[in-house]
Short mmCIF file of C-alpha atoms in Angstrom, two decimals:
data_model
loop_
_atom_site.label_atom_id
_atom_site.label_comp_id
_atom_site.label_asym_id
_atom_site.label_seq_id
_atom_site.Cartn_x
_atom_site.Cartn_y
_atom_site.Cartn_z
CA MET A 1 -6.45 -9.11 0.28
CA TRP A 2 -3.22 -10.94 -0.59
CA ASN A 3 -2.17 -10.73 3.05
CA TYR A 4 -5.44 -12.38 4.00
CA ILE A 5 -4.88 -15.19 1.49
CA LEU A 6 -1.29 -15.68 2.70
CA VAL A 7 -2.34 -15.86 6.36
CA SER A 8 -5.15 -18.31 5.52
CA CYS A 9 -2.79 -20.59 3.60
CA MET A 10 -0.28 -20.46 6.46
CA VAL A 11 -2.93 -21.40 8.99
CA LEU A 12 -4.01 -24.26 6.76
CA LEU A 13 -0.48 -25.60 6.38
CA VAL A 14 0.28 -25.30 10.09
CA SER A 15 -2.96 -27.10 11.00
CA LEU A 16 -2.15 -29.88 8.52
CA PHE A 17 1.39 -30.21 9.87
CA TYR A 18 0.11 -30.33 13.46
CA HIS A 19 -2.54 -32.86 12.59
CA CYS A 20 -0.08 -35.15 10.80
CA TYR A 21 2.77 -35.07 13.27
CA PHE A 22 1.40 -34.23 16.69
CA LYS A 23 -2.13 -35.52 16.68
CA LYS A 24 -1.77 -39.15 15.58
CA PRO A 25 -4.84 -40.94 17.02
CA ILE A 26 -3.97 -43.37 19.80
CA SER A 27 -6.30 -45.97 18.20
CA ILE A 28 -4.04 -46.30 15.12
CA ILE A 29 -1.75 -49.23 15.96
CA ASP A 30 1.13 -51.06 14.38
CA TYR A 31 0.61 -54.39 16.13
CA ALA A 32 -2.74 -55.85 17.23
CA GLU A 33 -3.49 -57.75 20.43
CA GLN A 34 -4.05 -61.50 20.28
CA THR A 35 -7.80 -61.29 20.92
CA TYR A 36 -10.63 -58.75 20.89
CA ASP A 37 -14.29 -58.80 21.79
CA TYR A 38 -15.25 -57.52 18.35
CA ILE A 39 -13.38 -57.55 15.08
CA ILE A 40 -14.80 -55.29 12.38
CA ILE A 41 -13.66 -55.96 8.79
CA GLY A 42 -13.72 -52.77 6.72
CA ALA A 43 -13.56 -49.10 7.84
CA GLY A 44 -16.05 -47.93 5.21
CA THR A 45 -19.40 -46.26 5.60
CA SER A 46 -20.85 -48.84 8.03
CA GLY A 47 -17.57 -49.95 9.61
CA CYS A 48 -16.85 -46.46 10.96
CA VAL A 49 -20.28 -46.35 12.55
CA ILE A 50 -20.00 -49.78 14.15
CA ALA A 51 -16.50 -49.16 15.48
CA SER A 52 -17.54 -45.85 17.03
CA ARG A 53 -20.74 -47.12 18.60
CA LEU A 54 -19.35 -50.39 20.00
CA SER A 55 -16.30 -48.72 21.47
CA GLU A 56 -18.50 -46.33 23.45
CA ARG A 57 -18.56 -49.05 26.10
CA SER A 58 -15.19 -49.00 27.78
CA ASN A 59 -15.48 -52.60 29.00
CA VAL A 60 -15.26 -54.09 25.47
CA THR A 61 -12.32 -54.19 23.07
CA VAL A 62 -12.77 -53.47 19.39
CA LEU A 63 -10.42 -54.04 16.43
CA LEU A 64 -11.18 -52.25 13.12
CA VAL A 65 -9.29 -53.76 10.18
CA GLU A 66 -8.89 -51.70 6.98
CA ALA A 67 -7.14 -52.73 3.77
CA GLY A 68 -6.26 -49.13 2.87
CA GLY A 69 -4.87 -46.10 4.66
CA TYR A 70 -5.76 -42.42 4.73
CA PHE A 71 -7.44 -40.67 1.81
CA GLY A 72 -5.59 -37.70 0.38
CA TRP A 73 -6.69 -34.10 0.76
CA TRP A 74 -8.56 -34.24 -2.54
CA SER A 75 -11.24 -36.31 -0.83
CA ALA A 76 -12.26 -33.29 1.21
CA ILE A 77 -13.43 -31.38 -1.87
CA PRO A 78 -16.97 -32.45 -2.81
CA LEU A 79 -16.62 -31.80 -6.55
CA ALA A 80 -13.25 -33.57 -6.74
CA ALA A 81 -14.75 -37.07 -6.24
CA PRO A 82 -13.87 -38.30 -9.76
CA LEU A 83 -10.18 -37.52 -9.19
CA LEU A 84 -9.97 -40.30 -6.61
CA GLN A 85 -11.34 -42.97 -8.93
CA GLY A 86 -8.68 -45.16 -10.44
CA SER A 87 -6.15 -44.07 -7.81
CA GLU A 88 -4.48 -46.07 -5.00
CA VAL A 89 -7.52 -45.42 -2.77
CA ASP A 90 -9.81 -47.24 -5.20
CA TRP A 91 -10.24 -51.00 -5.41
CA ASN A 92 -10.48 -50.41 -9.18
CA TYR A 93 -13.04 -53.13 -9.91
CA LYS A 94 -14.69 -53.73 -13.25
CA THR A 95 -17.71 -55.73 -14.23
CA GLU A 96 -17.59 -58.71 -16.51
CA SER A 97 -18.46 -57.92 -20.12
CA GLN A 98 -22.17 -57.06 -20.07
CA LEU A 99 -24.53 -58.91 -22.33
CA TYR A 100 -27.48 -56.50 -22.21
CA SER A 101 -25.76 -53.14 -21.81
CA SER A 102 -22.48 -51.24 -21.99
CA ARG A 103 -22.11 -51.63 -25.78
CA GLY A 104 -20.36 -48.28 -26.03
CA LEU A 105 -17.80 -49.13 -23.36
CA GLN A 106 -14.35 -50.74 -23.65
CA ASP A 107 -14.88 -54.52 -23.65
CA ARG A 108 -18.47 -53.77 -22.55
CA LYS A 109 -17.20 -53.45 -18.98
CA GLN A 110 -18.36 -50.91 -16.43
CA SER A 111 -15.84 -49.38 -13.99
CA LEU A 112 -16.87 -49.94 -10.35
CA PRO A 113 -14.96 -47.57 -8.07
CA ARG A 114 -14.95 -48.58 -4.41
CA GLY A 115 -13.16 -46.67 -1.70
CA LYS A 116 -10.11 -48.31 -0.12
CA GLY A 117 -9.14 -46.56 3.10
CA LEU A 118 -10.60 -45.03 6.24
CA GLY A 119 -14.13 -43.91 5.27
CA GLY A 120 -14.38 -46.26 2.31
CA SER A 121 -16.62 -45.26 -0.56
CA GLY A 122 -18.05 -42.46 1.59
CA GLN A 123 -14.77 -40.65 0.94
CA MET A 124 -15.19 -40.66 -2.83
CA ASN A 125 -18.97 -40.65 -3.49
CA TYR A 126 -21.15 -37.71 -4.49
CA LEU A 127 -22.56 -37.20 -1.00
CA VAL A 128 -26.25 -37.32 -1.93
CA HIS A 129 -28.47 -37.88 1.11
CA SER A 130 -31.63 -39.92 0.70
CA PHE A 131 -33.78 -42.54 2.46
CA GLY A 132 -36.00 -43.43 -0.48
CA LYS A 133 -39.73 -43.71 0.24
CA PRO A 134 -41.61 -45.73 2.87
CA GLU A 135 -42.92 -48.28 0.35
CA ASP A 136 -39.34 -49.35 -0.39
CA TYR A 137 -39.20 -51.15 2.95
CA LYS A 138 -42.59 -52.85 2.97
CA ASN A 139 -41.15 -56.33 2.37
CA TRP A 140 -38.13 -55.94 4.62
CA PRO A 141 -38.00 -58.23 7.69
CA LYS A 142 -39.37 -57.52 11.13
CA GLY A 143 -37.41 -54.74 12.82
CA TRP A 144 -36.29 -53.19 9.52
CA SER A 145 -39.44 -51.52 8.25
CA HIS A 146 -39.54 -47.83 7.44
CA ALA A 147 -41.14 -47.19 10.84
CA ASP A 148 -38.42 -49.14 12.63
CA LEU A 149 -35.68 -47.18 10.86
CA ALA A 150 -37.34 -43.74 11.01
CA PRO A 151 -35.75 -42.77 14.39
CA TYR A 152 -32.33 -43.69 12.97
CA PHE A 153 -33.03 -41.69 9.79
CA SER A 154 -33.55 -38.64 11.98
CA ARG A 155 -30.37 -39.31 13.92
CA VAL A 156 -28.32 -39.81 10.78
CA SER A 157 -29.64 -36.64 9.14
CA ASP A 158 -28.33 -34.74 12.13
CA SER A 159 -24.97 -36.55 12.51
CA MET A 160 -24.24 -36.35 8.79
CA LYS A 161 -25.15 -32.63 8.59
CA ALA A 162 -27.56 -33.18 5.69
CA THR A 163 -28.38 -29.87 4.00
CA LEU A 164 -30.55 -28.96 1.02
CA THR A 165 -29.07 -27.41 -2.12
CA SER A 166 -29.18 -23.65 -2.05
CA THR A 167 -32.18 -22.01 -3.72
CA GLU A 168 -29.81 -19.29 -4.96
CA GLU A 169 -28.80 -21.60 -7.81
CA TYR A 170 -30.71 -20.81 -10.99
CA LEU A 171 -31.11 -24.45 -12.00
CA VAL A 172 -32.38 -25.35 -8.50
CA LYS A 173 -35.01 -22.61 -8.69
CA ALA A 174 -36.10 -23.78 -12.12
CA PHE A 175 -36.27 -27.40 -11.01
CA ALA A 176 -38.38 -26.62 -7.96
CA ALA A 177 -40.71 -24.37 -9.99
CA ALA A 178 -41.25 -27.06 -12.65
CA GLU A 179 -43.24 -29.32 -10.33
CA SER A 180 -46.39 -27.19 -10.35
CA THR A 181 -46.27 -27.10 -14.17
CA LEU A 182 -46.17 -30.90 -14.64
CA GLY A 183 -49.50 -31.45 -12.95
CA SER A 184 -49.21 -35.12 -12.01
CA ALA A 185 -49.94 -36.67 -8.59
CA ASN A 186 -47.28 -39.29 -9.10
CA VAL A 187 -44.49 -36.82 -9.92
CA THR A 188 -42.42 -35.22 -7.20
CA LEU A 189 -39.52 -32.82 -7.62
CA GLN A 190 -37.31 -31.75 -4.74
CA ARG A 191 -34.06 -30.07 -3.97
CA ALA A 192 -31.19 -32.47 -3.43
CA ALA A 193 -29.83 -32.98 0.10
CA SER A 194 -26.12 -33.65 0.61
CA THR A 195 -23.72 -34.43 3.41
CA PHE A 196 -20.94 -31.84 3.49
CA SER A 197 -20.10 -29.12 6.01
CA ASN A 198 -18.71 -25.67 5.15
CA GLY A 199 -17.73 -26.81 1.69
CA VAL A 200 -15.96 -29.95 2.97
CA ARG A 201 -16.89 -33.60 2.55
CA TRP A 202 -18.63 -35.10 5.60
CA SER A 203 -18.58 -38.90 5.73
CA THR A 204 -18.83 -41.44 8.57
CA TYR A 205 -15.06 -41.11 8.84
CA HIS A 206 -15.63 -37.56 10.06
CA ALA A 207 -18.94 -37.97 11.87
CA TYR A 208 -18.15 -41.23 13.67
CA LEU A 209 -14.60 -42.58 13.47
CA GLN A 210 -12.71 -39.39 14.28
CA LYS A 211 -14.81 -38.98 17.38
CA ALA A 212 -13.81 -42.42 18.60
CA TRP A 213 -10.21 -42.93 17.51
CA ASN A 214 -8.63 -41.76 20.74
CA ARG A 215 -10.36 -44.40 22.79
CA ARG A 216 -7.98 -46.92 24.29
CA ASN A 217 -10.38 -49.80 23.77
CA LEU A 218 -10.51 -49.23 19.99
CA HIS A 219 -7.65 -50.34 17.81
CA ILE A 220 -7.43 -49.53 14.08
CA SER A 221 -5.11 -51.59 11.89
CA MET A 222 -4.61 -49.90 8.52
CA GLU A 223 -3.21 -51.39 5.31
CA THR A 224 -4.16 -54.75 6.69
CA LEU A 225 -6.11 -57.28 4.56
CA ALA A 226 -8.50 -59.80 6.07
CA THR A 227 -7.82 -63.02 4.16
CA LYS A 228 -10.13 -65.46 5.92
CA ILE A 229 -12.69 -65.80 8.71
CA GLU A 230 -11.70 -68.71 10.93
CA THR A 231 -14.43 -70.97 12.23
CA LYS A 232 -14.70 -73.99 14.50
CA ASP A 233 -17.84 -76.02 15.18
CA SER A 234 -19.99 -73.51 13.25
CA ARG A 235 -18.66 -70.51 15.22
CA ALA A 236 -16.40 -67.67 14.12
CA THR A 237 -13.24 -67.89 16.21
CA GLY A 238 -11.05 -65.24 14.63
CA VAL A 239 -9.69 -63.62 11.51
CA GLU A 240 -6.59 -64.32 9.43
CA LEU A 241 -4.86 -61.13 8.41
CA MET A 242 -2.16 -60.05 5.95
CA PHE A 243 -0.19 -57.04 7.07
CA LYS A 244 1.47 -54.34 4.97
CA ASN A 245 4.86 -56.12 5.00
CA GLY A 246 3.27 -59.32 3.64
CA SER A 247 3.40 -61.26 6.88
CA ARG A 248 0.28 -63.04 8.11
CA GLY A 249 -1.24 -63.38 11.57
CA ARG A 250 -4.33 -64.59 13.38
CA ILE A 251 -6.46 -62.51 15.74
CA GLY A 252 -8.99 -64.27 17.98
CA VAL A 253 -12.48 -62.99 18.74
CA ASN A 254 -14.53 -63.37 21.95
CA ARG A 255 -17.92 -62.14 20.70
CA ASP A 256 -18.46 -61.26 17.05
CA VAL A 257 -16.64 -60.86 13.76
CA ILE A 258 -18.57 -58.13 11.89
CA LEU A 259 -18.18 -57.87 8.13
CA CYS A 260 -18.49 -54.27 6.79
CA ALA A 261 -16.47 -54.74 3.61
CA GLY A 262 -19.23 -53.83 1.12
CA ALA A 263 -21.37 -55.43 -1.57
CA PHE A 264 -18.34 -56.97 -3.39
CA ASN A 265 -15.72 -57.70 -0.77
CA THR A 266 -18.06 -59.10 1.91
CA PRO A 267 -19.41 -61.98 -0.20
CA GLN A 268 -15.88 -62.58 -1.56
CA LEU A 269 -14.48 -63.01 1.99
CA LEU A 270 -17.39 -65.22 3.03
CA LEU A 271 -16.82 -67.50 0.01
CA ILE A 272 -13.06 -67.72 0.62
CA SER A 273 -13.85 -68.65 4.22
CA GLY A 274 -16.06 -71.53 3.10
CA ILE A 275 -19.41 -69.87 3.55
CA GLY A 276 -21.57 -69.80 0.42
CA PRO A 277 -22.95 -72.01 -2.38
CA ALA A 278 -21.28 -75.39 -2.15
CA GLU A 279 -20.82 -75.71 -5.92
CA GLU A 280 -18.97 -72.34 -6.05
CA LEU A 281 -16.69 -73.35 -3.12
CA GLU A 282 -15.95 -76.80 -4.55
CA LYS A 283 -15.01 -75.28 -7.89
CA HIS A 284 -12.14 -73.49 -6.09
CA GLN A 285 -11.24 -76.41 -3.79
CA ILE A 286 -12.52 -74.54 -0.69
CA ALA A 287 -13.76 -76.68 2.15
CA VAL A 288 -17.49 -76.07 2.78
CA VAL A 289 -18.07 -74.64 6.25
CA LYS A 290 -21.69 -73.68 5.62
CA ASN A 291 -23.68 -74.07 2.38
CA ILE A 292 -25.59 -70.77 2.06
CA THR A 293 -26.75 -70.67 -1.52
CA GLU A 294 -27.54 -66.92 -1.71
CA VAL A 295 -24.11 -65.58 -0.83
CA GLY A 296 -23.01 -63.48 -3.79
CA LYS A 297 -26.41 -63.50 -5.42
CA ASN A 298 -29.13 -60.89 -5.65
CA LEU A 299 -26.70 -58.13 -6.77
CA PHE A 300 -28.52 -54.97 -7.78
CA ASP A 301 -27.47 -51.46 -8.81
CA HIS A 302 -29.09 -48.38 -10.21
CA PHE A 303 -28.20 -47.82 -13.87
CA ASN A 304 -28.03 -44.20 -15.15
CA VAL A 305 -28.68 -42.95 -18.63
CA PRO A 306 -27.06 -39.50 -19.01
CA ILE A 307 -29.33 -37.06 -20.85
CA PHE A 308 -27.41 -33.94 -21.80
CA ALA A 309 -29.28 -30.63 -21.88
CA ASN A 310 -27.88 -27.65 -23.79
CA LEU A 311 -28.28 -24.17 -22.31
CA ILE A 312 -28.02 -20.67 -23.74
CA ALA A 313 -28.09 -18.84 -20.39
CA PRO A 314 -24.84 -19.00 -18.34
CA VAL A 315 -26.40 -20.74 -15.35
CA SER A 316 -24.53 -24.06 -15.12
CA ILE A 317 -21.19 -25.14 -13.66
CA THR A 318 -18.43 -25.22 -16.23
CA LEU A 319 -14.71 -26.11 -16.11
CA LYS A 320 -13.85 -22.56 -17.11
CA LYS A 321 -15.79 -21.08 -14.21
CA MET A 322 -14.24 -23.57 -11.77
CA GLN A 323 -10.75 -22.64 -12.91
CA SER A 324 -11.30 -18.93 -12.32
CA PHE A 325 -9.37 -17.07 -9.58
CA ARG A 326 -12.61 -16.01 -7.94
CA GLN A 327 -13.84 -19.60 -7.50
CA LEU A 328 -10.51 -20.84 -6.16
CA PHE A 329 -10.38 -17.91 -3.77
CA ASN A 330 -13.93 -18.49 -2.61
CA TYR A 331 -13.24 -22.11 -1.85
CA ILE A 332 -9.74 -21.87 -0.31
CA VAL A 333 -10.44 -18.84 1.82
CA LEU A 334 -14.19 -18.77 2.39
CA GLY A 335 -15.20 -22.42 1.86
CA THR A 336 -17.90 -21.37 -0.63
CA GLY A 337 -18.45 -21.33 -4.38
CA LEU A 338 -18.59 -24.02 -7.07
CA TRP A 339 -15.87 -26.18 -5.53
CA ALA A 340 -17.93 -26.36 -2.30
CA THR A 341 -20.81 -28.13 -4.03
CA ASN A 342 -21.32 -31.58 -5.48
CA ALA A 343 -23.27 -30.18 -8.48
CA VAL A 344 -26.27 -32.41 -7.58
CA MET A 345 -29.14 -29.95 -7.56
CA GLY A 346 -32.46 -31.81 -7.73
CA LEU A 347 -34.17 -35.19 -7.58
CA ALA A 348 -37.39 -36.09 -9.44
CA ARG A 349 -39.49 -39.22 -9.26
CA ASP A 350 -42.41 -40.63 -11.16
CA ASN A 351 -43.40 -43.78 -9.31
CA ASP A 352 -40.33 -46.00 -9.70
CA SER A 353 -38.63 -43.92 -12.37
CA GLY A 354 -36.16 -41.28 -11.19
CA VAL A 355 -34.07 -38.33 -12.41
CA ILE A 356 -31.10 -36.57 -10.89
CA LEU A 357 -30.20 -33.04 -12.06
CA PHE A 358 -26.41 -32.77 -12.20
CA GLY A 359 -25.68 -29.12 -12.91
CA MET A 360 -22.33 -29.36 -14.62
CA GLY A 361 -22.04 -28.66 -18.37
CA SER A 362 -18.44 -28.97 -19.59
CA THR A 363 -16.37 -31.99 -18.61
CA ASP A 364 -12.75 -33.14 -18.79
CA GLU A 365 -12.94 -35.69 -21.58
CA ASN A 366 -9.57 -37.38 -20.89
CA LEU A 367 -10.40 -37.87 -17.22
CA LEU A 368 -14.01 -38.93 -17.32
CA ARG A 369 -13.78 -41.06 -20.49
CA LYS A 370 -11.01 -43.09 -18.88
CA LEU A 371 -12.80 -43.38 -15.55
CA ALA A 372 -16.02 -44.54 -17.19
CA ASN A 373 -14.12 -46.96 -19.45
CA ILE A 374 -16.11 -45.55 -22.37
CA HIS A 375 -15.16 -45.43 -26.07
CA THR A 376 -14.22 -42.01 -27.43
CA GLU A 377 -16.97 -42.09 -30.03
CA THR A 378 -19.57 -42.94 -27.45
CA TYR A 379 -18.41 -40.22 -25.06
CA ARG A 380 -18.33 -37.47 -27.69
CA SER A 381 -21.69 -38.47 -28.99
CA MET A 382 -23.29 -38.24 -25.59
CA PHE A 383 -21.51 -35.13 -24.32
CA PRO A 384 -21.32 -32.24 -26.85
CA SER A 385 -19.22 -30.25 -24.31
CA TYR A 386 -16.26 -32.61 -24.61
CA ASN A 387 -13.88 -30.06 -26.19
CA ASP A 388 -15.26 -26.81 -24.76
CA SER A 389 -14.48 -25.88 -21.12
CA ALA A 390 -17.00 -23.01 -21.22
CA TYR A 391 -19.91 -25.07 -22.62
CA GLU A 392 -23.22 -24.33 -20.82
CA GLY A 393 -25.39 -27.33 -20.05
CA PHE A 394 -26.25 -29.94 -17.47
CA LEU A 395 -27.12 -33.64 -17.16
CA TYR A 396 -30.25 -35.46 -16.29
CA LEU A 397 -29.32 -38.90 -14.94
CA ALA A 398 -32.35 -41.07 -15.66
CA SER A 399 -32.73 -44.46 -14.03
CA CYS A 400 -35.11 -47.10 -12.79
CA LEU A 401 -35.19 -46.76 -9.02
CA LYS A 402 -36.48 -50.26 -8.37
CA PRO A 403 -34.71 -52.38 -11.04
CA LYS A 404 -35.58 -56.07 -11.30
CA SER A 405 -32.32 -57.26 -12.89
CA ARG A 406 -30.16 -59.23 -10.48
CA GLY A 407 -26.49 -60.15 -10.84
CA THR A 408 -23.84 -62.05 -8.97
CA VAL A 409 -20.47 -61.82 -7.25
CA LYS A 410 -18.29 -64.91 -7.59
CA LEU A 411 -14.71 -65.89 -6.94
CA ARG A 412 -12.01 -65.48 -9.54
CA SER A 413 -9.72 -67.63 -7.36
CA ARG A 414 -9.31 -68.61 -3.72
CA ASP A 415 -6.80 -65.78 -3.28
CA ILE A 416 -8.41 -62.73 -1.66
CA ARG A 417 -6.03 -60.45 -3.56
CA ASP A 418 -7.67 -61.41 -6.89
CA SER A 419 -10.67 -59.23 -7.64
CA PRO A 420 -14.03 -61.00 -7.55
CA ILE A 421 -16.04 -61.74 -10.69
CA ILE A 422 -18.78 -59.09 -10.70
CA ASP A 423 -21.72 -59.35 -13.08
CA PRO A 424 -24.55 -56.89 -12.32
CA ALA A 425 -26.54 -57.98 -15.44
CA TYR A 426 -27.67 -54.44 -16.16
CA LEU A 427 -30.93 -54.21 -18.17
CA GLN A 428 -31.37 -57.97 -18.23
CA HIS A 429 -34.99 -57.67 -17.10
CA PRO A 430 -37.33 -56.02 -19.64
CA TYR A 431 -39.04 -54.03 -16.88
CA ASP A 432 -35.86 -52.04 -16.28
CA VAL A 433 -35.87 -50.82 -19.89
CA SER A 434 -39.45 -49.55 -19.79
CA CYS A 435 -38.96 -48.10 -16.29
CA THR A 436 -35.82 -46.25 -17.43
CA HIS A 437 -37.64 -44.98 -20.50
CA ARG A 438 -40.28 -43.44 -18.24
CA ALA A 439 -37.48 -41.69 -16.35
CA ILE A 440 -36.15 -40.30 -19.66
CA LYS A 441 -39.57 -39.05 -20.63
CA LEU A 442 -39.83 -37.40 -17.15
CA ALA A 443 -36.58 -35.59 -17.81
CA LEU A 444 -37.88 -34.35 -21.18
CA ARG A 445 -41.10 -33.11 -19.54
CA ILE A 446 -39.15 -31.12 -16.98
CA LEU A 447 -36.85 -29.73 -19.67
CA ALA A 448 -39.88 -28.57 -21.66
CA THR A 449 -41.32 -26.45 -18.80
CA ARG A 450 -41.41 -22.70 -19.18
CA VAL A 451 -38.69 -22.05 -16.55
CA PHE A 452 -36.19 -24.22 -18.42
CA ARG A 453 -37.19 -22.86 -21.81
CA LYS A 454 -36.35 -19.43 -20.43
CA PHE A 455 -32.73 -20.59 -20.09
CA GLY A 456 -32.77 -21.82 -23.70
CA ALA A 457 -32.70 -25.44 -22.61
CA SER A 458 -32.84 -28.14 -25.28
CA VAL A 459 -32.11 -31.88 -25.20
CA HIS A 460 -29.04 -33.22 -26.96
CA VAL A 461 -29.71 -36.37 -28.97
CA PRO A 462 -26.66 -38.68 -29.34
CA ASP A 463 -25.81 -39.78 -32.88
CA PHE A 464 -24.81 -43.43 -32.30
CA GLN A 465 -24.11 -45.34 -35.48
CA GLU A 466 -25.79 -48.38 -33.90
CA CYS A 467 -29.04 -46.35 -33.47
CA ARG A 468 -29.15 -44.49 -36.82
CA ASP A 469 -31.79 -46.78 -38.31
CA LEU A 470 -34.24 -45.58 -35.62
CA ARG A 471 -36.14 -42.37 -35.24
CA GLN A 472 -33.75 -40.02 -33.42
CA ASP A 473 -36.12 -39.14 -30.62
CA TYR A 474 -35.92 -40.12 -26.95
CA ARG A 475 -39.69 -40.48 -26.91
CA ASP A 476 -39.34 -43.42 -29.28
CA PRO A 477 -38.95 -46.48 -27.02
CA ARG A 478 -36.73 -48.28 -29.50
CA TYR A 479 -34.28 -45.37 -29.81
CA ALA A 480 -34.29 -44.80 -26.05
CA GLU A 481 -33.49 -48.47 -25.47
CA CYS A 482 -30.67 -48.32 -27.96
CA VAL A 483 -29.13 -45.33 -26.14
CA MET A 484 -29.56 -47.11 -22.76
CA ARG A 485 -27.76 -50.22 -23.95
CA MET A 486 -25.02 -48.10 -25.59
CA GLY A 487 -24.20 -45.43 -23.02
CA GLY A 488 -25.87 -46.28 -19.72
CA LEU A 489 -23.50 -46.12 -16.69
CA THR A 490 -23.48 -47.47 -13.18
CA SER A 491 -24.81 -45.27 -10.38
CA HIS A 492 -22.28 -46.82 -7.95
CA HIS A 493 -25.09 -48.12 -5.71
CA PRO A 494 -24.37 -51.93 -5.49
CA GLY A 495 -26.06 -53.98 -2.80
CA GLY A 496 -28.02 -57.16 -1.95
CA THR A 497 -25.30 -59.81 -2.14
CA CYS A 498 -25.75 -61.05 1.44
CA ARG A 499 -29.49 -60.50 1.69
CA LEU A 500 -31.24 -59.81 5.02
CA GLY A 501 -34.44 -61.86 5.47
CA MET A 502 -36.55 -64.31 7.41
CA ASP A 503 -36.85 -66.86 4.60
CA PRO A 504 -34.54 -69.92 4.51
CA GLU A 505 -32.59 -68.65 1.51
CA SER A 506 -31.51 -65.33 3.03
CA VAL A 507 -27.89 -64.94 4.24
CA VAL A 508 -28.41 -63.00 7.48
CA ASP A 509 -31.30 -62.99 9.94
CA GLU A 510 -33.06 -60.01 11.49
CA TYR A 511 -30.16 -59.61 13.94
CA LEU A 512 -27.73 -59.56 10.99
CA ARG A 513 -26.20 -62.85 12.03
CA VAL A 514 -24.94 -65.11 9.25
CA LYS A 515 -27.25 -68.09 9.38
CA GLY A 516 -25.67 -71.21 10.76
CA ILE A 517 -22.48 -69.47 11.97
CA GLU A 518 -22.40 -68.09 15.46
CA GLY A 519 -20.43 -64.97 16.21
CA LEU A 520 -20.47 -63.70 12.61
CA ARG A 521 -22.51 -60.71 11.41
CA VAL A 522 -22.74 -58.61 8.24
CA ILE A 523 -23.52 -54.90 8.28
CA ASP A 524 -23.14 -53.06 4.93
CA ALA A 525 -24.95 -52.54 1.67
CA SER A 526 -24.76 -56.27 0.88
CA ILE A 527 -27.54 -57.01 3.38
CA MET A 528 -30.14 -54.68 1.75
CA PRO A 529 -32.94 -56.98 0.49
CA ALA A 530 -33.83 -54.71 -2.45
CA PRO A 531 -32.91 -51.31 -3.95
CA ILE A 532 -34.36 -48.14 -2.42
CA SER A 533 -35.74 -45.23 -4.45
CA GLY A 534 -32.71 -43.05 -3.90
CA THR A 535 -29.03 -43.13 -3.02
CA PRO A 536 -28.29 -45.84 -0.40
CA ASN A 537 -25.41 -44.30 1.60
CA SER A 538 -27.53 -42.73 4.37
CA VAL A 539 -29.72 -45.85 4.57
CA VAL A 540 -26.61 -47.96 5.19
CA ILE A 541 -25.53 -45.55 7.95
CA SER A 542 -29.00 -45.83 9.55
CA MET A 543 -28.87 -49.65 9.37
CA ALA A 544 -25.44 -49.58 11.00
CA GLU A 545 -26.79 -47.35 13.78
CA ARG A 546 -29.64 -49.80 14.48
CA ALA A 547 -27.26 -52.77 14.22
CA SER A 548 -25.05 -51.17 16.85
CA ASP A 549 -27.99 -50.92 19.25
CA LEU A 550 -28.92 -54.56 18.57
CA ILE A 551 -25.41 -55.76 19.32
CA LYS A 552 -24.97 -53.61 22.43
CA ASN A 553 -28.32 -54.70 23.80
#
């Protein structure tokens, strides 16, 4: 057995060495040309798709600009996603102090990890695959309905290797069996689908960019920051860049500049380039190129309330199990076991209220408390497993799938290197509170089913000092609201800040062109008109696929 392990490790090291030193993609460049047909800003989830699809035509030239570099080997491990947060591959954004939520967090600020490097946030997310439900798209513009996107959903499911969670997991079996017990037409429970292959993360970096990065008509400039979109006579003419050594340059464009920088960085770059609300631009002494009032507005995000469930039966993922020789062997040698999962086991929905079953009990307090920017007292009150690596339990993440609260992204300064001012306004709208409470009650109903009682499942009720004057019961709406406003956390699903639409106030039209500026498009989560009832990553990939067809045609 030890010989087998040794040989496997040697093969791994040799392949890594060969990849690093002998297989450098020809698309990775040190110096860009003076002009390109297309310049894509951001090599994240959508940018990798657009770069791959547009460069399929050998008669066009494509430049992909990325502020970061490569992600480390940790990014390949699905369950290691939190280890990348707060590192050099994270933009490390935080919200402004929240008025209606985050009372148990440091300075009432949420941490907003965003991937910085090839693959973007798709290299550090939890890989959950979802397209929501058809009704989510009913008010989307012509060409972007559920029926219009359905062929792309099918294509993306294949290219991203979407697979359902194994039914061999005890908690998955229990979750699936609970649906018949609940007896409600509005309630659906299903196994989670995720995008990883043979225990390894599978993002658009793997599925799209790596297939394209040896094409001579595609250039990739890493550790290069786009500082401004240049325009003349209401047309995008090029991009101003800052390179790794601090020098600046200008690259011209023949056809389109395509922004794929995400829900925070895309509106920031538009504003710095003089495209956005005139009053915001004038405040920072930026010349107004085009007054588009909705740039940076309409920010939405799902907001999770972690509900901890205690277990007696040893059926969850714990730190102690993960650290065992058997699990390490299974992953390193066979690509299986706990490390080869993302711990997301099931999804439940009751109309617009949703629950995710995250099957991990014990957590690393020092790591997760810091990453979530949460007070020690808040963390320990919510997670009874904080000091026990063998603690059996799991989380229900309860949220409103179609929140009505809307926030903003604004400029901190006219310097692109200064992080934008991000205010999601979590729980500002009263509907989000009642909708989230319905999600919590759904979690409790599932937990009370016979299959979960068989595992000795029971809900943990946090003992927040701020909530002690209330009846300590999640079914009590006042107590549930208190917990929401104390310990609710971002789902990392921001979008909407450069809204797609046919109305005069929208930022991009049905062809994803920025209104009033020729040769400038936006293709990322910022264009989503409204939240979907699920995780948005695969929807963004599908939109990028359709956008590629629109541009090529």
